[in-house]
Short mmCIF file of C-alpha atoms in Angstrom, two decimals:
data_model
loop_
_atom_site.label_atom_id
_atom_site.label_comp_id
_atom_site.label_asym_id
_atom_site.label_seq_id
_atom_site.Cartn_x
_atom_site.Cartn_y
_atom_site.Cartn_z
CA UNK B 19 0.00 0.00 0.00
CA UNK B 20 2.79 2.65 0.93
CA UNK B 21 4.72 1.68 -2.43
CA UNK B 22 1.47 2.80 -4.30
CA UNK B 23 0.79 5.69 -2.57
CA UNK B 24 4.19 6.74 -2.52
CA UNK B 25 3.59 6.38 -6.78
CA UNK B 26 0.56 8.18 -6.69
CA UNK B 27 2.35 10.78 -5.19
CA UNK B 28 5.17 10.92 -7.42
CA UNK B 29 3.22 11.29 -10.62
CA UNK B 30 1.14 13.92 -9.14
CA UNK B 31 3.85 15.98 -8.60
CA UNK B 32 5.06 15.40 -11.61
CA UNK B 33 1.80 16.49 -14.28
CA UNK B 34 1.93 19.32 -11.24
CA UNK B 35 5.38 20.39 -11.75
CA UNK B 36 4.56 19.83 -16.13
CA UNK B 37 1.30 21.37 -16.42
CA UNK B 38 0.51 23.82 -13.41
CA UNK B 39 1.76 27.48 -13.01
CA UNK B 40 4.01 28.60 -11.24
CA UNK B 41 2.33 29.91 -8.39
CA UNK B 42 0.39 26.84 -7.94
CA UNK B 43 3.86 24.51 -7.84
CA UNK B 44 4.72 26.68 -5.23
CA UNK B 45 2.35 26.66 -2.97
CA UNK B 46 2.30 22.98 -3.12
CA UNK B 47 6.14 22.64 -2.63
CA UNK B 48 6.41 25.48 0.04
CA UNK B 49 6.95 24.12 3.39
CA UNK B 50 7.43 26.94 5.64
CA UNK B 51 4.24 29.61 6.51
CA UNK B 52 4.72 32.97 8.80
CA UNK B 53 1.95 33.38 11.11
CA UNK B 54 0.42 36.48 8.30
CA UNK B 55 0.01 33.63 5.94
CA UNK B 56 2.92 34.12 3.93
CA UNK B 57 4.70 31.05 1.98
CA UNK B 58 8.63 30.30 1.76
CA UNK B 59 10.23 27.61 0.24
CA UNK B 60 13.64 26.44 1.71
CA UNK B 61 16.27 25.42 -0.82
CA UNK B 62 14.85 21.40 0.03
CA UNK B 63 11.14 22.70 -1.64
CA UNK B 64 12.75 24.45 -4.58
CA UNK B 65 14.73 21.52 -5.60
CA UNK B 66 11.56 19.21 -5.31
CA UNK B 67 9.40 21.68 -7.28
CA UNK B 68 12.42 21.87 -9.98
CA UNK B 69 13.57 18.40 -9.67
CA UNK B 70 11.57 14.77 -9.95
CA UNK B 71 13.02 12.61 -7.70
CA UNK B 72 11.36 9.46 -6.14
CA UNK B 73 12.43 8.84 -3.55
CA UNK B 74 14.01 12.13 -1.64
CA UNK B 75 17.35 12.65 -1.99
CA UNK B 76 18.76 10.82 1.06
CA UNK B 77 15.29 10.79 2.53
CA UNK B 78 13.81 7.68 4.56
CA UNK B 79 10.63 9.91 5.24
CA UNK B 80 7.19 9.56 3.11
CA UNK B 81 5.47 11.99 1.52
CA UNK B 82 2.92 13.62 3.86
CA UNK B 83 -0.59 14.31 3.08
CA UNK B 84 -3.49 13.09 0.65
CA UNK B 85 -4.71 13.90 -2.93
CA UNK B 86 -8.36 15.24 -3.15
CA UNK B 87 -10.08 12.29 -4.17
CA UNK B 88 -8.19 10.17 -2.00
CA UNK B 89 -9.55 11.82 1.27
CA UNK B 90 -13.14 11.23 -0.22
CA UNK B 91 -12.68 7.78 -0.88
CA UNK B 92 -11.64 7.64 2.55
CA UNK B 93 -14.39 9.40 3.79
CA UNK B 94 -16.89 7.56 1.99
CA UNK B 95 -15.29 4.05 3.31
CA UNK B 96 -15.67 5.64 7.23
CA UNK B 97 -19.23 6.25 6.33
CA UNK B 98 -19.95 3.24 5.15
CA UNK B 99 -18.70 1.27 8.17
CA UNK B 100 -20.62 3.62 10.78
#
């Protein structure tokens, strides 16, 4: 399960990083947030946003997060149980 998420991931950021604007690949890749609401990317988010690599660069972490539809489908499978 991790392998394909970790996939999913991957080629999401990669149509992102093809077909988005700018300002949309950075708000994605932009890790750090002032308390006005103002994004900054550290040199680590601008090489991800630039660069396709799967996995990180000497990373053992996994990408954080979910994809849109993925958080409905899990959602939906909560509801369903209940």
């Amino acid at each position: 399960m991790e392998v394909y998420r970790r996939k999913v991931f991957f080629n999401y950021e990669k149509q992102l990083r093809l077909w988005s604007p700018s300002e949309k690949v950075f708000e994605y890749f932009a890790s750090f947030q002032i308390s006005k609401g103002e994004l900054f990317m550290r040199p680590l988010d601008l090489t991800q946003a630039m660069v396709p690599v799967f996995p990180l660069f000497e990373s053992h972490l996994v990408r954080d997060g979910y994809l849109t539809r993925e958080r409905k489908v899990k959602n939906k499978n909560k509801k369903e149980k209940n």
